[in-house]
mmCIF file of C-alpha atoms and ligand atoms in Angstrom:
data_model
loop_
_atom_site.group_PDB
_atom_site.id
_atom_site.type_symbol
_atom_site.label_atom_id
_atom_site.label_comp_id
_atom_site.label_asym_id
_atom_site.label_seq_id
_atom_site.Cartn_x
_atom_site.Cartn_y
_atom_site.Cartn_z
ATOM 1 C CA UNK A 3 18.502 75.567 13.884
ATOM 2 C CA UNK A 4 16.567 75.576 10.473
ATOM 3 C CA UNK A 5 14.530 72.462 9.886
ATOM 4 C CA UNK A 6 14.519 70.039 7.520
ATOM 5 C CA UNK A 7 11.151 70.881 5.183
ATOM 6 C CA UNK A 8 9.185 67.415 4.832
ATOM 7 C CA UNK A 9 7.879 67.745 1.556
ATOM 8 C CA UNK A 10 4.519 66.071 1.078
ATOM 9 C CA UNK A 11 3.531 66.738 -2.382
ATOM 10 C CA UNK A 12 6.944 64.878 -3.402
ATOM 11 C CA UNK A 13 6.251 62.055 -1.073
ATOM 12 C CA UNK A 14 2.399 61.692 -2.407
ATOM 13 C CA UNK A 15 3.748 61.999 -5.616
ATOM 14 C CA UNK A 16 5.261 58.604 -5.367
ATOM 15 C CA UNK A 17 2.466 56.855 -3.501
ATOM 16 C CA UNK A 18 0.201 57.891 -6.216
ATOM 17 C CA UNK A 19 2.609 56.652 -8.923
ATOM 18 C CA UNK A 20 3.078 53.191 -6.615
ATOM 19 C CA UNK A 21 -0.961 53.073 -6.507
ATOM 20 C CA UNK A 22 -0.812 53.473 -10.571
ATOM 21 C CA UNK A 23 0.935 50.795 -11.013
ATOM 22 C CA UNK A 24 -1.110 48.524 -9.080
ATOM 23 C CA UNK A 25 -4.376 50.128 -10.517
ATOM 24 C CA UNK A 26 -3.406 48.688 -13.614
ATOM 25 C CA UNK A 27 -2.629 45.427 -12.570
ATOM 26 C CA UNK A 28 -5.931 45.485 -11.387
ATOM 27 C CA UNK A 29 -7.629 45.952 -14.483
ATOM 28 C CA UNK A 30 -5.836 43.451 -16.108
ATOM 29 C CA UNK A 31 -6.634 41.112 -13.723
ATOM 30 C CA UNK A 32 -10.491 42.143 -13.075
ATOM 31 C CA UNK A 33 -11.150 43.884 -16.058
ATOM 32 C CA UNK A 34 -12.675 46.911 -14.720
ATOM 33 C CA UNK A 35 -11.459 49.851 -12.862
ATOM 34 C CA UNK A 36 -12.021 51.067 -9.514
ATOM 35 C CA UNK A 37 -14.332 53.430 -9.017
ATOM 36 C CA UNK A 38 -15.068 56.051 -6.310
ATOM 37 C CA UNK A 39 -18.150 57.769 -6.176
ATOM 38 C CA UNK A 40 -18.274 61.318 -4.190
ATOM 39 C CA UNK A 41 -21.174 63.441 -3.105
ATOM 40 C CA UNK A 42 -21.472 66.528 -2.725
ATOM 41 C CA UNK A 43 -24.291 68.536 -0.937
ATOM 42 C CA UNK A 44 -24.778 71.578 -1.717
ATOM 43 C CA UNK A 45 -22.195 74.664 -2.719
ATOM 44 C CA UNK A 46 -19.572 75.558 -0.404
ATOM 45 C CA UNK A 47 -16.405 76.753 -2.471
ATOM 46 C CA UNK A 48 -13.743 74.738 -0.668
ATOM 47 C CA UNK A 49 -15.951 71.296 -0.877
ATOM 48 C CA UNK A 50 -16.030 72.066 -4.191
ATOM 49 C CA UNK A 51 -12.473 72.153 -4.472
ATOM 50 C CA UNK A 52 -11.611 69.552 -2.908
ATOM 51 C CA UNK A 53 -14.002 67.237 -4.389
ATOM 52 C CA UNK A 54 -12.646 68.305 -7.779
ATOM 53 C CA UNK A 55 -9.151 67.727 -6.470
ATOM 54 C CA UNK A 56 -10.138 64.019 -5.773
ATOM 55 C CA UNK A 57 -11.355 63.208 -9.133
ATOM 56 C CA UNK A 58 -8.539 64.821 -10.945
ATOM 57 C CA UNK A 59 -6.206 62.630 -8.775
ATOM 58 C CA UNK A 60 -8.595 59.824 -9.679
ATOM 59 C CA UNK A 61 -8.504 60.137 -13.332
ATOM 60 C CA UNK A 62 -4.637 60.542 -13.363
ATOM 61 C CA UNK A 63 -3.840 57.316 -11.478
ATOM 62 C CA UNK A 64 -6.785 55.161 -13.732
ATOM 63 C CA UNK A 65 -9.071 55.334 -10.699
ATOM 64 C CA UNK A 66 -12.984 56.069 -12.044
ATOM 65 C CA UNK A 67 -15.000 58.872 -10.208
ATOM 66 C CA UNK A 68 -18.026 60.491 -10.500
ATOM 67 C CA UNK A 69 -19.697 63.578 -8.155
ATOM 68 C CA UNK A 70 -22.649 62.906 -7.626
ATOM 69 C CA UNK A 71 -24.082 66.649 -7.076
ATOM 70 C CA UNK A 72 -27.124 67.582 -4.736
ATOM 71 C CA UNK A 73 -28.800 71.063 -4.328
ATOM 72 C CA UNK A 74 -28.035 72.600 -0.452
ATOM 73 C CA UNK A 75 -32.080 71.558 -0.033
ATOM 74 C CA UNK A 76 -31.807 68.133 -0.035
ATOM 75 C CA UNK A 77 -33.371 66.351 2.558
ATOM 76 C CA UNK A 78 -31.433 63.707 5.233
ATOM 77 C CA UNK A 79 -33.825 61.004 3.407
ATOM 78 C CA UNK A 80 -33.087 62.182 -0.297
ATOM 79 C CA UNK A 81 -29.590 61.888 0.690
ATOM 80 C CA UNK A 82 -29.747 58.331 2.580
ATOM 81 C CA UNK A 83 -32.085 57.138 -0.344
ATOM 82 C CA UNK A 84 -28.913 58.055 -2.754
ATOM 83 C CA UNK A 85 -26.617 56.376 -0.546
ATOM 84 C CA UNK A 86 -28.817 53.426 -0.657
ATOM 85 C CA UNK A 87 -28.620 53.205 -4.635
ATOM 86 C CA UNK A 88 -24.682 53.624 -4.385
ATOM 87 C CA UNK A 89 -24.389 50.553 -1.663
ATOM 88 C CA UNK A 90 -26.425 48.419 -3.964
ATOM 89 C CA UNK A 91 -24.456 49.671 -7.302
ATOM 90 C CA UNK A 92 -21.219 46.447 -7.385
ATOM 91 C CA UNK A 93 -20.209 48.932 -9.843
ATOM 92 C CA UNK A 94 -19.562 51.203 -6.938
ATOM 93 C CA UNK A 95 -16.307 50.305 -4.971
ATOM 94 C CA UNK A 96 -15.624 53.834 -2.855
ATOM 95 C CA UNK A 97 -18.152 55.810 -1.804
ATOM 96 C CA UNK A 98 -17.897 59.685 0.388
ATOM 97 C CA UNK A 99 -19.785 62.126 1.249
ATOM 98 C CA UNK A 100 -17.759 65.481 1.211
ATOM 99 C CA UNK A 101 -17.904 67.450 4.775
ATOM 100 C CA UNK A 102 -19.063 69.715 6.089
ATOM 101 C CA UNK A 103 -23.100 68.929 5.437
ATOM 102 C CA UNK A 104 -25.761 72.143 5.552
ATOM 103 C CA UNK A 105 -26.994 71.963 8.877
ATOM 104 C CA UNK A 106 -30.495 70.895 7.863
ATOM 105 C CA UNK A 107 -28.887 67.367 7.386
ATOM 106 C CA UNK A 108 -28.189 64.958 10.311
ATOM 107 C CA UNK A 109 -24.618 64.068 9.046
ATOM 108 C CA UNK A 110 -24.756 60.683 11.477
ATOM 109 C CA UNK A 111 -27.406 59.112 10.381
ATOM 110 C CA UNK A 112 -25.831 59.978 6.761
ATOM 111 C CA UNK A 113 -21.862 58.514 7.563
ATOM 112 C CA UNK A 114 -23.795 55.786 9.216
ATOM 113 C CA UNK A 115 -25.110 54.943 6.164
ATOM 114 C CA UNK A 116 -22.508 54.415 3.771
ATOM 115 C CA UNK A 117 -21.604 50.481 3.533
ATOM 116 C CA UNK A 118 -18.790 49.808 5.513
ATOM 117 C CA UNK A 119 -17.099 48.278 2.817
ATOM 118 C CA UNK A 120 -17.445 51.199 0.672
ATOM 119 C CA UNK A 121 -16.448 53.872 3.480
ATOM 120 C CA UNK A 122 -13.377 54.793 2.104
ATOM 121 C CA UNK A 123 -13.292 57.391 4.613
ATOM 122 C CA UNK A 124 -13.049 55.154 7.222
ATOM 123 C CA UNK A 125 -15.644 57.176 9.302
ATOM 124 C CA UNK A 126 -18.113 54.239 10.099
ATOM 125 C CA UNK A 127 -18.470 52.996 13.684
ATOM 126 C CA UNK A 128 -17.263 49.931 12.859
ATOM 127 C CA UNK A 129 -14.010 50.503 10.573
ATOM 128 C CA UNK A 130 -13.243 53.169 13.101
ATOM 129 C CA UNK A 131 -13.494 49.918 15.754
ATOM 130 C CA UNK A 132 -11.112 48.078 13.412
ATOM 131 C CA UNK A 133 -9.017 50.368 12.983
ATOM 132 C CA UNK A 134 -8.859 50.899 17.233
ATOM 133 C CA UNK A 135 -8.535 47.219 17.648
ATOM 134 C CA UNK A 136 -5.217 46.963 15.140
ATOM 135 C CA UNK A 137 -7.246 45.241 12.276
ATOM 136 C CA UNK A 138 -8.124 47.880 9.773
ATOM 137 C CA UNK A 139 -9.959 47.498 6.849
ATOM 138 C CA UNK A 140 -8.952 51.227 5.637
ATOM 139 C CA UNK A 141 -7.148 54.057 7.473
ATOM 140 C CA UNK A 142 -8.356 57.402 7.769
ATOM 141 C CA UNK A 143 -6.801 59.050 5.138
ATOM 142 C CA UNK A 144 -5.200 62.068 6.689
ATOM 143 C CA UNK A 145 -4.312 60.240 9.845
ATOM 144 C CA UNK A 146 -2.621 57.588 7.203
ATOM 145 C CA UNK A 147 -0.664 59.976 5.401
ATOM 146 C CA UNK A 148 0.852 61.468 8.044
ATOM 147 C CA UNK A 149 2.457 58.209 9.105
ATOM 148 C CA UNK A 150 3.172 57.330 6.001
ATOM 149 C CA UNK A 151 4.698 61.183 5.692
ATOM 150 C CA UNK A 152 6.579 60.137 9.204
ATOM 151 C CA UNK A 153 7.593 56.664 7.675
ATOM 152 C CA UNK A 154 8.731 57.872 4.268
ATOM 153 C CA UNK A 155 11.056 60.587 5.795
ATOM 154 C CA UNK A 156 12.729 57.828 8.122
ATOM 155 C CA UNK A 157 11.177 59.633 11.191
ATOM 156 C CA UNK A 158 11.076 56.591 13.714
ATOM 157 C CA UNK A 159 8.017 57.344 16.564
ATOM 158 C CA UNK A 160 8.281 53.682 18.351
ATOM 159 C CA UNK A 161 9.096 54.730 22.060
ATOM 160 C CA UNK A 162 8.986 58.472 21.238
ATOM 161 C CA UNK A 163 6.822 61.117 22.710
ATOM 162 C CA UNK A 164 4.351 62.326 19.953
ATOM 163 C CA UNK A 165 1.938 64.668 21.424
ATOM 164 C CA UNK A 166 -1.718 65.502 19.220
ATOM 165 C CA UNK A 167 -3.053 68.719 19.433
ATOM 166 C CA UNK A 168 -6.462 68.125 18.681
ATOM 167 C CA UNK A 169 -9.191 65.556 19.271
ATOM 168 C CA UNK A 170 -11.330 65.912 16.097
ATOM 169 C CA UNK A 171 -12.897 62.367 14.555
ATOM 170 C CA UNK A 172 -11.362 62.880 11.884
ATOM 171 C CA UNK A 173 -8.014 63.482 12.720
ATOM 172 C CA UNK A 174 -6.817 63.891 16.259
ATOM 173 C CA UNK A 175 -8.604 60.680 18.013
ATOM 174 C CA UNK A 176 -7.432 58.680 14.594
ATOM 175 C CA UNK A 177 -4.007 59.751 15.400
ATOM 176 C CA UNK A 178 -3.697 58.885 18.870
ATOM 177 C CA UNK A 179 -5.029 55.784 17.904
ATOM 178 C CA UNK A 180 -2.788 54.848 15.208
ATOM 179 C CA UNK A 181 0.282 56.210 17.400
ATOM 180 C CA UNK A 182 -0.360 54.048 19.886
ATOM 181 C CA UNK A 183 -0.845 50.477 17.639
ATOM 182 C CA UNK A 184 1.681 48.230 18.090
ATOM 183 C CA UNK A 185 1.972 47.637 14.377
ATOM 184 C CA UNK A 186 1.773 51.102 11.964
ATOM 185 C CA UNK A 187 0.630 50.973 8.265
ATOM 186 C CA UNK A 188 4.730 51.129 7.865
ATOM 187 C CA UNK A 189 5.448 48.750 10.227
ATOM 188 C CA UNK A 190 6.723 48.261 13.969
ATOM 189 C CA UNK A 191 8.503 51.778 14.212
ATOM 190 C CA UNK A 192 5.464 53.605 12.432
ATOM 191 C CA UNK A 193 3.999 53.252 15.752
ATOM 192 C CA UNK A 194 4.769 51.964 19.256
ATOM 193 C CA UNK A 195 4.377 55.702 20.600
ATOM 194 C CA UNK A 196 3.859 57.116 23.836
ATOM 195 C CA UNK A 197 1.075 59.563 22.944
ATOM 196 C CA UNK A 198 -0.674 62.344 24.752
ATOM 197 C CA UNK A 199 -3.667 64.154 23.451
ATOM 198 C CA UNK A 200 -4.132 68.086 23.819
ATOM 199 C CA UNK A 201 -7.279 69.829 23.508
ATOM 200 C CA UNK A 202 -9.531 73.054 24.095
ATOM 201 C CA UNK A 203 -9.938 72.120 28.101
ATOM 202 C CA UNK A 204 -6.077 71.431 28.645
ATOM 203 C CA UNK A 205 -4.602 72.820 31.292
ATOM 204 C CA UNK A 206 -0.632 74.084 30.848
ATOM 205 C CA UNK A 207 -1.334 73.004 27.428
ATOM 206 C CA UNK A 208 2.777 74.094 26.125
ATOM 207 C CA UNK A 209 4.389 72.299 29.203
ATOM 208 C CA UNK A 210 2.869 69.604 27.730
ATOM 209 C CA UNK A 211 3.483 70.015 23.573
ATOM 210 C CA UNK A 212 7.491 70.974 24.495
ATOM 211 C CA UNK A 213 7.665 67.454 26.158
ATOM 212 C CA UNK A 214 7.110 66.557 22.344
ATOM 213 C CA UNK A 215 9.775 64.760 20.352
ATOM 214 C CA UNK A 216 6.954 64.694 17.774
ATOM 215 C CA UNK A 217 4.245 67.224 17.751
ATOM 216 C CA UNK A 218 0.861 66.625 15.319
ATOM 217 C CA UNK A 219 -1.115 69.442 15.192
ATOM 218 C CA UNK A 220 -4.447 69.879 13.967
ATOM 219 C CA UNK A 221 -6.504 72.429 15.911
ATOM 220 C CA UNK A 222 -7.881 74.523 12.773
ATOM 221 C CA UNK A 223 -6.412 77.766 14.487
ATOM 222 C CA UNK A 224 -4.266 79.577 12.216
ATOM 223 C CA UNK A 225 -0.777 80.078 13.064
ATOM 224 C CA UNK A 226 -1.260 78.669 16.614
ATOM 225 C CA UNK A 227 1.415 76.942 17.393
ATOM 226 C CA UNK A 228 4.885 79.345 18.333
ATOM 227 C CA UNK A 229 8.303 78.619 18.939
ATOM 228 C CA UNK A 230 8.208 79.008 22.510
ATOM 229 C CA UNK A 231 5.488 75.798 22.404
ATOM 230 C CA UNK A 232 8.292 73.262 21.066
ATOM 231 C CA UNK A 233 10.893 71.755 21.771
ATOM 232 C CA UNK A 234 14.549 72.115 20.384
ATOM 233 C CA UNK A 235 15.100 69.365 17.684
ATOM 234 C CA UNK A 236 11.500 68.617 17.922
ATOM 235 C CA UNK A 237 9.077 67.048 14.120
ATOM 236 C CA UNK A 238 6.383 69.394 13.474
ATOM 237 C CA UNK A 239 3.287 68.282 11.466
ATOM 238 C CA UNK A 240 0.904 70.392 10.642
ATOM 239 C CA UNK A 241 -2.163 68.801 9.790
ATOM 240 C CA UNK A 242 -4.344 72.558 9.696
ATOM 241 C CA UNK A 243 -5.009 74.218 6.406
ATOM 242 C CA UNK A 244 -6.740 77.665 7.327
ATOM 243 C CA UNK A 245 -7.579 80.674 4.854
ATOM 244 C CA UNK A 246 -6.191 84.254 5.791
ATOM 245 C CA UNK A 247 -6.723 86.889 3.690
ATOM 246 C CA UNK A 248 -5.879 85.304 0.246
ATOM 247 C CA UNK A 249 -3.059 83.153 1.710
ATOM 248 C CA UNK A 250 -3.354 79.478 3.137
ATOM 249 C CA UNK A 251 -1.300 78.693 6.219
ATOM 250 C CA UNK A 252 -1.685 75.925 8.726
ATOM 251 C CA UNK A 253 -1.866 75.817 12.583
ATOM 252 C CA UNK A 254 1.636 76.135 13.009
ATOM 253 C CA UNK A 255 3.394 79.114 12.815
ATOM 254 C CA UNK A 256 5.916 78.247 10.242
ATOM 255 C CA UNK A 257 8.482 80.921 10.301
ATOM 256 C CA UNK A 258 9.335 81.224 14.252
ATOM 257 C CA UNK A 259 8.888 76.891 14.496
ATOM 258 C CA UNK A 260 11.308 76.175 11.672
ATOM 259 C CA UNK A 261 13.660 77.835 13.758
ATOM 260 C CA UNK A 262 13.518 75.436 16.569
ATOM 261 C CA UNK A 263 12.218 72.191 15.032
ATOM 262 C CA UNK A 264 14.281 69.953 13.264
ATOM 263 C CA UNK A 265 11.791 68.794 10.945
ATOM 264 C CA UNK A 266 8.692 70.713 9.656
ATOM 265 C CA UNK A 267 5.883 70.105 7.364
ATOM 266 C CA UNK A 268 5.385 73.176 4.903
ATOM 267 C CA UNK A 269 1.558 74.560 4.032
ATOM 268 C CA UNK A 270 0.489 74.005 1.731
ATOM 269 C CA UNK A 271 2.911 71.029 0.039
ATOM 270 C CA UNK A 272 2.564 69.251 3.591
ATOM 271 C CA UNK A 273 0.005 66.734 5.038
ATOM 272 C CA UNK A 274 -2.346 68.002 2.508
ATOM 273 C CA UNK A 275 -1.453 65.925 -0.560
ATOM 274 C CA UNK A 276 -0.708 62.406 1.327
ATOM 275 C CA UNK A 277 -4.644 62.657 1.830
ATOM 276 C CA UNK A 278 -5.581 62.474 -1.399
ATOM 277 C CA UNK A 279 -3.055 59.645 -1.917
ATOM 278 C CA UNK A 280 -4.532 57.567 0.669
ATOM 279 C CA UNK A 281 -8.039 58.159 -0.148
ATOM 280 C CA UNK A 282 -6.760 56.206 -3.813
ATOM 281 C CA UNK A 283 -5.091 53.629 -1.936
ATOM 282 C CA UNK A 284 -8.735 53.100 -0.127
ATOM 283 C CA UNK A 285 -10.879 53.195 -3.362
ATOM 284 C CA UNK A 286 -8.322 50.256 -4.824
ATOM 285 C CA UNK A 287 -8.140 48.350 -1.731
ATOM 286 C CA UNK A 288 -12.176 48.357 -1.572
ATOM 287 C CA UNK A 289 -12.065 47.156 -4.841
ATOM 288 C CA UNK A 290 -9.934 44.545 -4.751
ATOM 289 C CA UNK A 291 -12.142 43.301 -1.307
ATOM 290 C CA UNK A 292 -15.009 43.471 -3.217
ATOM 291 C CA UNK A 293 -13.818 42.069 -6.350
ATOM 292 C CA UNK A 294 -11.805 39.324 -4.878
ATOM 293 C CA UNK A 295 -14.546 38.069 -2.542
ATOM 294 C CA UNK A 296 -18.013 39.185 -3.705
ATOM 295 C CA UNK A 297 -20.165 36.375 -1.800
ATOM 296 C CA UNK A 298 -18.895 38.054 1.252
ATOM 297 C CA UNK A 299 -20.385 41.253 0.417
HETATM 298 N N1 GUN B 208 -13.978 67.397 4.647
HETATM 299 C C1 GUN B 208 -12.756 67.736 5.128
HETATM 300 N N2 GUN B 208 -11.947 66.642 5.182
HETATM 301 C C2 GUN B 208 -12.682 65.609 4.725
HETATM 302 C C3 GUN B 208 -12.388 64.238 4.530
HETATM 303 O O1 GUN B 208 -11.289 63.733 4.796
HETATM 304 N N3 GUN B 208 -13.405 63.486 4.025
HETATM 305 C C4 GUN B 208 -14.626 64.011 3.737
HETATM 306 N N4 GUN B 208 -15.565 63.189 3.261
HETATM 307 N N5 GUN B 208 -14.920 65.286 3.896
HETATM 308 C C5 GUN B 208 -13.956 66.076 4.393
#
């Protein structure tokens, strides 16, 4: 068997021309963009990267961004302080903070801060409890495009086995969760899953990912997952992006699984550019909360 590539990029593609559209309905209508505001502690090449990524994508769909740049010194006060100004700017609709933080900073007390109106994210405590409870305000943004990946490729998960390898905050535990809603951001068969969750401490751990009729994988291990850990006919997501040498590959070994899958998600071109995409469909969904009802803010 050779699977069927899911191609991502082509998929975000369209959601960011969909979210285009409706950006400029929204100016019409408010006169005045959204705007998303990241920061971005100190230097680290691939934050830097990716931050620039998101306001590229911002400027092409009519979304306004700004970095907001701090040196690696800054303090976990300087920082809250900042995030302080941002909550109180209504100019402000989307605010993150770009991970990972220099370890002098107590990243908690710093996620924690960010109004949870603002957290496009969707790391606070409580849109993560919203989003657990089947009431979202946003979706995590990786976690949402890889249903919406799932959805847009007509892969059905309602009453399948979808296995997560991983049980990160931001991705594995928002997975499971989403999985397992009886409503997805697609609708009834975007979710209804049975899901297990695999992790450092699990025992038999491929027994358990070739029960998979859908395996999500994000471990941050290059290459990890083989052939002889899936199932024939099995969806493969690959949610890892991991540098080796000059080359970028993901958790899953993509040459031996796309033998045996029947549907696999490339890196990079995967999972990767559905994040962006959702983090624009959070900035203009915070906006048109705030905008639409500002005495609840
Ligand atoms: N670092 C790696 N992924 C993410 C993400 O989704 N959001 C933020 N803020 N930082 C990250």
């Amino acid at each position: 068997m050779t699977a069927r590539i899911l191609d991502g990029k082509a998929i975000a593609n369209a959601i960011r021309q969909e979210i285009s559209v409706e950006v400029s309905t929204f100016r019409e209508k408010f006169s005045t963009s959204p705007k998303l505001v990241a920061v971005l502690v100190g230097e680290d090449p691939a934050s830097q990267v990716y931050v620039r990524n998101k306001e590229i994508a911002c400027q092409k769909s009519g979304i306004e961004s700004d970095i907001r740049r701090l040196s690696a010194t800054t303090t976990t006060e300087e920082l809250l302080a900042a995030l302080d100004a941002l909550n109180a700017d209504s100019s402000v609709h989307g605010i993150l903070v770009q991970l990972p933080l220099p370890d002098i900073i107590d990243a908690r007390r710093v996620l924690d801060r960010i109004d949870p109106k603002k957290d496009v994210d969707a790391f606070s405590p409580e849109n993560v409890g919203l989003m657990f409870q089947g009431r979202p305000r946003f979706l995590p943004c990786t976690p949402h495009g890889v249903m919406q990946l799932l959805d847009r490729c007509e892969i059905a998960i309602q009453g399948k086995e979808v296995v997560v390898v991983g049980r990160s905050d931001i991705v594995g535990k928002p997975l499971v969760s989403l999985c397992l809603q009886k409503n997805g951001p697609r609708g009834p068969s975007n979710a209804n899953a049975t899901v297990t969750c695999c992790h450092s401490q699990t025992h038999e751990l491929a027994q358990i990912t070739r029960r998979a009729d859908i395996l999500l994988v994000a471990i941050g291990k290059p290459n990890w997952v083989t052939a002889s850990m899936v199932k024939p006919g099995a969806v493969v997501v690959d949610i890892g992006i991991n540098r080796l040498g000059d080359r970028l590959v993901g958790d899953v070994d993509f040459d031996s699984v796309s033998q045996v899958a029947s549907a696999i998600t490339p890196v990079p071109g995967g999972v990767g550019p559905l994040t962006i995409a959702m983090l624009l469909e959070n900035t203009l969904r915070a906006a048109e909360q705030q905008l639409s009802s500002p005495s609840k803010l």
